[in-house]
Short mmCIF file of C-alpha atoms in Angstrom, two decimals:
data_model
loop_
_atom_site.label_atom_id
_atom_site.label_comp_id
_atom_site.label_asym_id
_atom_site.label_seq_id
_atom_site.Cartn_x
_atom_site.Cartn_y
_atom_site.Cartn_z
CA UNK A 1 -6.82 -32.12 7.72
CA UNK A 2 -8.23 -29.21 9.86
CA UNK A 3 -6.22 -26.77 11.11
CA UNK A 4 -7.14 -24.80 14.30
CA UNK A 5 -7.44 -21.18 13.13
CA UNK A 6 -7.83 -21.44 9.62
CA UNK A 7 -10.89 -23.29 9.62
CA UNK A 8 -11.51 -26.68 7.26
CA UNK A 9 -9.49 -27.37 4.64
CA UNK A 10 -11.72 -27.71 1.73
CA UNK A 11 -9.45 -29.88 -0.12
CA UNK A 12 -6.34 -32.36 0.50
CA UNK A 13 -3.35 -30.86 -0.77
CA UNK A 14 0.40 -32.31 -1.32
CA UNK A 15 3.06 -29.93 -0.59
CA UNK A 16 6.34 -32.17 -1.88
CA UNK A 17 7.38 -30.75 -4.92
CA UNK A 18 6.65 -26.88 -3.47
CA UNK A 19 9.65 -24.53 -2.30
CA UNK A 20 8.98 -22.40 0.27
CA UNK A 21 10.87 -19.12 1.41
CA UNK A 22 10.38 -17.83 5.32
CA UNK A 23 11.68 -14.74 5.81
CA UNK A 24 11.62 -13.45 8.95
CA UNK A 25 12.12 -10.15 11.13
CA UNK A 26 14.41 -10.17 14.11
CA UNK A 27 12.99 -8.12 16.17
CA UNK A 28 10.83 -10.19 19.35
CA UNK A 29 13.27 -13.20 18.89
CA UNK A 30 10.97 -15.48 20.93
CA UNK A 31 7.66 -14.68 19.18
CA UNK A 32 9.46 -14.79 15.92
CA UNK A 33 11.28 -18.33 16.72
CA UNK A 34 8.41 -19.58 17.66
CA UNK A 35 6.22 -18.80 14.74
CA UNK A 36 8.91 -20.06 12.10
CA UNK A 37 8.84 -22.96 14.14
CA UNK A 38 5.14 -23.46 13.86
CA UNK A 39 5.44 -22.70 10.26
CA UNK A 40 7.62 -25.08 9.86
CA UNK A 41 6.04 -27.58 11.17
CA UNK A 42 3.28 -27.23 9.36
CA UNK A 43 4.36 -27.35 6.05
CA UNK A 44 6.19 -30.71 7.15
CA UNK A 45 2.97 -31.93 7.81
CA UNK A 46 1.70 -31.29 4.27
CA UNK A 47 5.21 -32.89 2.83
CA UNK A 48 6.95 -29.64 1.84
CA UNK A 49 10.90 -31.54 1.88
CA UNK A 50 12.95 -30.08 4.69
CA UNK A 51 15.66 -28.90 1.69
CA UNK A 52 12.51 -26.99 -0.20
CA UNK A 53 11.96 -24.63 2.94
CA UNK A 54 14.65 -21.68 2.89
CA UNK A 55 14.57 -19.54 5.64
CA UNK A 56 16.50 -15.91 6.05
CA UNK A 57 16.37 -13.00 8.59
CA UNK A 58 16.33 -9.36 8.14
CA UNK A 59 16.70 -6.72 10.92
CA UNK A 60 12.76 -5.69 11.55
CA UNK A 61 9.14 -6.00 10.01
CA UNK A 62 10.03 -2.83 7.70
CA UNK A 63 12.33 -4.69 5.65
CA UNK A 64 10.12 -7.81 5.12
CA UNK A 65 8.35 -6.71 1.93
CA UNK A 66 11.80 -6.13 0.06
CA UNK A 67 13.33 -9.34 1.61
CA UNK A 68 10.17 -11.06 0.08
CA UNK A 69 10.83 -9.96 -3.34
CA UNK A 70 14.49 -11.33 -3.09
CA UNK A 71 12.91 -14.64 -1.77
CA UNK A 72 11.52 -14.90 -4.99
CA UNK A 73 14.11 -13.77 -7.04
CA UNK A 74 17.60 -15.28 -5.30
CA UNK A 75 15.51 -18.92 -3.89
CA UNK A 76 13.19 -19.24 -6.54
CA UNK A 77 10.33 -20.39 -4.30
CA UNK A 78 6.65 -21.00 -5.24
CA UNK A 79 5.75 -18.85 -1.94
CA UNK A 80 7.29 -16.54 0.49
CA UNK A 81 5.88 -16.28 4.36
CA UNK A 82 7.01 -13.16 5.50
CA UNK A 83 7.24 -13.41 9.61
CA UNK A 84 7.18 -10.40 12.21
CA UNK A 85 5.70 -8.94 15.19
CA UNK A 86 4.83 -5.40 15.77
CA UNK A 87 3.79 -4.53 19.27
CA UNK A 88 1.94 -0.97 19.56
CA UNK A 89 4.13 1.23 22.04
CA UNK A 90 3.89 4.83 23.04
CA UNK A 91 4.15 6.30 19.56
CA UNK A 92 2.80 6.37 16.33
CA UNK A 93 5.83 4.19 15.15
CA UNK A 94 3.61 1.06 15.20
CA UNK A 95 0.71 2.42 12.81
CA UNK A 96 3.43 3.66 10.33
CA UNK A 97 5.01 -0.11 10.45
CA UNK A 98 1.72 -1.86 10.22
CA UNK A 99 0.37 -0.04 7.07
CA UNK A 100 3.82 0.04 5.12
CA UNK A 101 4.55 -3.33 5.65
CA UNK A 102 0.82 -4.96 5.24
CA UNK A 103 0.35 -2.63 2.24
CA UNK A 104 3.40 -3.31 0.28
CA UNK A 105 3.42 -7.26 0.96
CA UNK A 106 -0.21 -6.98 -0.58
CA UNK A 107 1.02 -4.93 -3.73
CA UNK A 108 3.59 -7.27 -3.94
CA UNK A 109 1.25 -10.34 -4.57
CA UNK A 110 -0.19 -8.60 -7.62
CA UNK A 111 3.44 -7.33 -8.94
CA UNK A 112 5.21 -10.63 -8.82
CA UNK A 113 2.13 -12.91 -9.73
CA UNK A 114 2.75 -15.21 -6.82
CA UNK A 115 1.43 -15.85 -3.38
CA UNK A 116 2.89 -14.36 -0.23
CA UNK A 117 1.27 -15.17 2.60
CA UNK A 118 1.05 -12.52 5.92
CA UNK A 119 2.67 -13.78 8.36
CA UNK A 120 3.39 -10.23 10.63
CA UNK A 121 1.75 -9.85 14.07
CA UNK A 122 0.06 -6.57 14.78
CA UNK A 123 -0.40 -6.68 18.30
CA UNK A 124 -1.72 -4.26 20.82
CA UNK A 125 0.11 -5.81 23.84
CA UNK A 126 3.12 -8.18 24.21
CA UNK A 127 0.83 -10.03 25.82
CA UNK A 128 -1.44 -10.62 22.68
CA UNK A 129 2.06 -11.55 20.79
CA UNK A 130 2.81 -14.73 23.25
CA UNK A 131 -0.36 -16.00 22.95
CA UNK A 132 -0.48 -15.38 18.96
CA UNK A 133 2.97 -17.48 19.21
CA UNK A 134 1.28 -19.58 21.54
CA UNK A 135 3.90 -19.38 23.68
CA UNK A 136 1.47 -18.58 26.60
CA UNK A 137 0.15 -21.91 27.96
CA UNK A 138 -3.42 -23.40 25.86
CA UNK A 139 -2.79 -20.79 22.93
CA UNK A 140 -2.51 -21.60 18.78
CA UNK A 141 0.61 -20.77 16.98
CA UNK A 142 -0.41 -18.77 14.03
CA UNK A 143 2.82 -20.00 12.76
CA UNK A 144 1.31 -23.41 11.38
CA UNK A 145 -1.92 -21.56 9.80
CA UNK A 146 0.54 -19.68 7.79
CA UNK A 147 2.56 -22.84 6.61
CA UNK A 148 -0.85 -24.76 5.95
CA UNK A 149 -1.88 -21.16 3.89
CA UNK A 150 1.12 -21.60 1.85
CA UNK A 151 0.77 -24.82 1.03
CA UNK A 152 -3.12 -24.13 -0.16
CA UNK A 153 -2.41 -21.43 -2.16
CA UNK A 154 0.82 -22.86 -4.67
CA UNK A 155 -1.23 -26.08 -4.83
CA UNK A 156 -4.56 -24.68 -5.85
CA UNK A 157 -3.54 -21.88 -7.31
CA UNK A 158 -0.27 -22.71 -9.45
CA UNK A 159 -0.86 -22.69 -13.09
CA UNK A 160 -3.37 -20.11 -12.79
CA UNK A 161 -0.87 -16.95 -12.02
#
């Protein structure tokens, strides 16, 4: 199955006995709900069970790479796609965001021996964000490269972390 975005799948891969946490940032409510809903989708389409996805909310991108831990740790999942969307504004509040979040989901991979898979926008416009969500007309939703990402990684992966 390919996947616009992510390129051909090299491989055909069964998501129905995988749990999968979404947590996701509040902030941008219709970029975010629109992304979780493309995730979602997705990982239907690879037979992740509607009961095995778990979704929760936290206030903003900052808190996603704590919220990501606990997905682990209170859902027991196999893999967590943390979902936000920064959008660069007039100060250097954006850059801060951006590295502290995409550094500490990283770190987290390595410290929890599982997959998390980057689901945050870093956009320079809001305009860029819409389309990302494709919520402008003719765009992809990133949302269901992230869901087909988690679904790769547990299947071809688990047993080996």
């Amino acid at each position: 199955m390919a996947v616009k975005g992510l390129g051909e799948i090299d491989g055909t891969y069964d998501g129905s006995q995988i749990r999968v946490g979404i947590v996701h940032a509040r902030w941008n409510r219709e970029i975010i709900d629109a992304l979780v809903y493309g995730a979602i989708k997705q990982l239907k389409k690879y037979n992740v069970k509607e009961e095995n996805i778990i979704i929760e909310s936290v206030p903003g991108a900052y808190e996603l790479p704590f919220a990501t831990k606990c997905m682990f740790n209170k859902h027991n999942v196999d893999v967590v796609i943390p979902i936000g969307c920064l959008i660069k504004g007039s100060t250097m509040h954006f850059e801060y965001i951006c590295d502290a979040v995409s550094s500490q989901l990283m770190k987290l991979q390595f410290e929890i021996n599982k997959p998390v898979i980057f689901g945050v926008l870093t956009c320079l416009t809001e305009e860029q964000a819409l389309q990302r969500a494709a919520i402008s007309p003719g765009m992809h939703n990133h949302g269901e490269d992230w869901g087909a990402c988690a679904v790769e990684m547990v299947c071809k992966w688990k047993g080996y972390y």
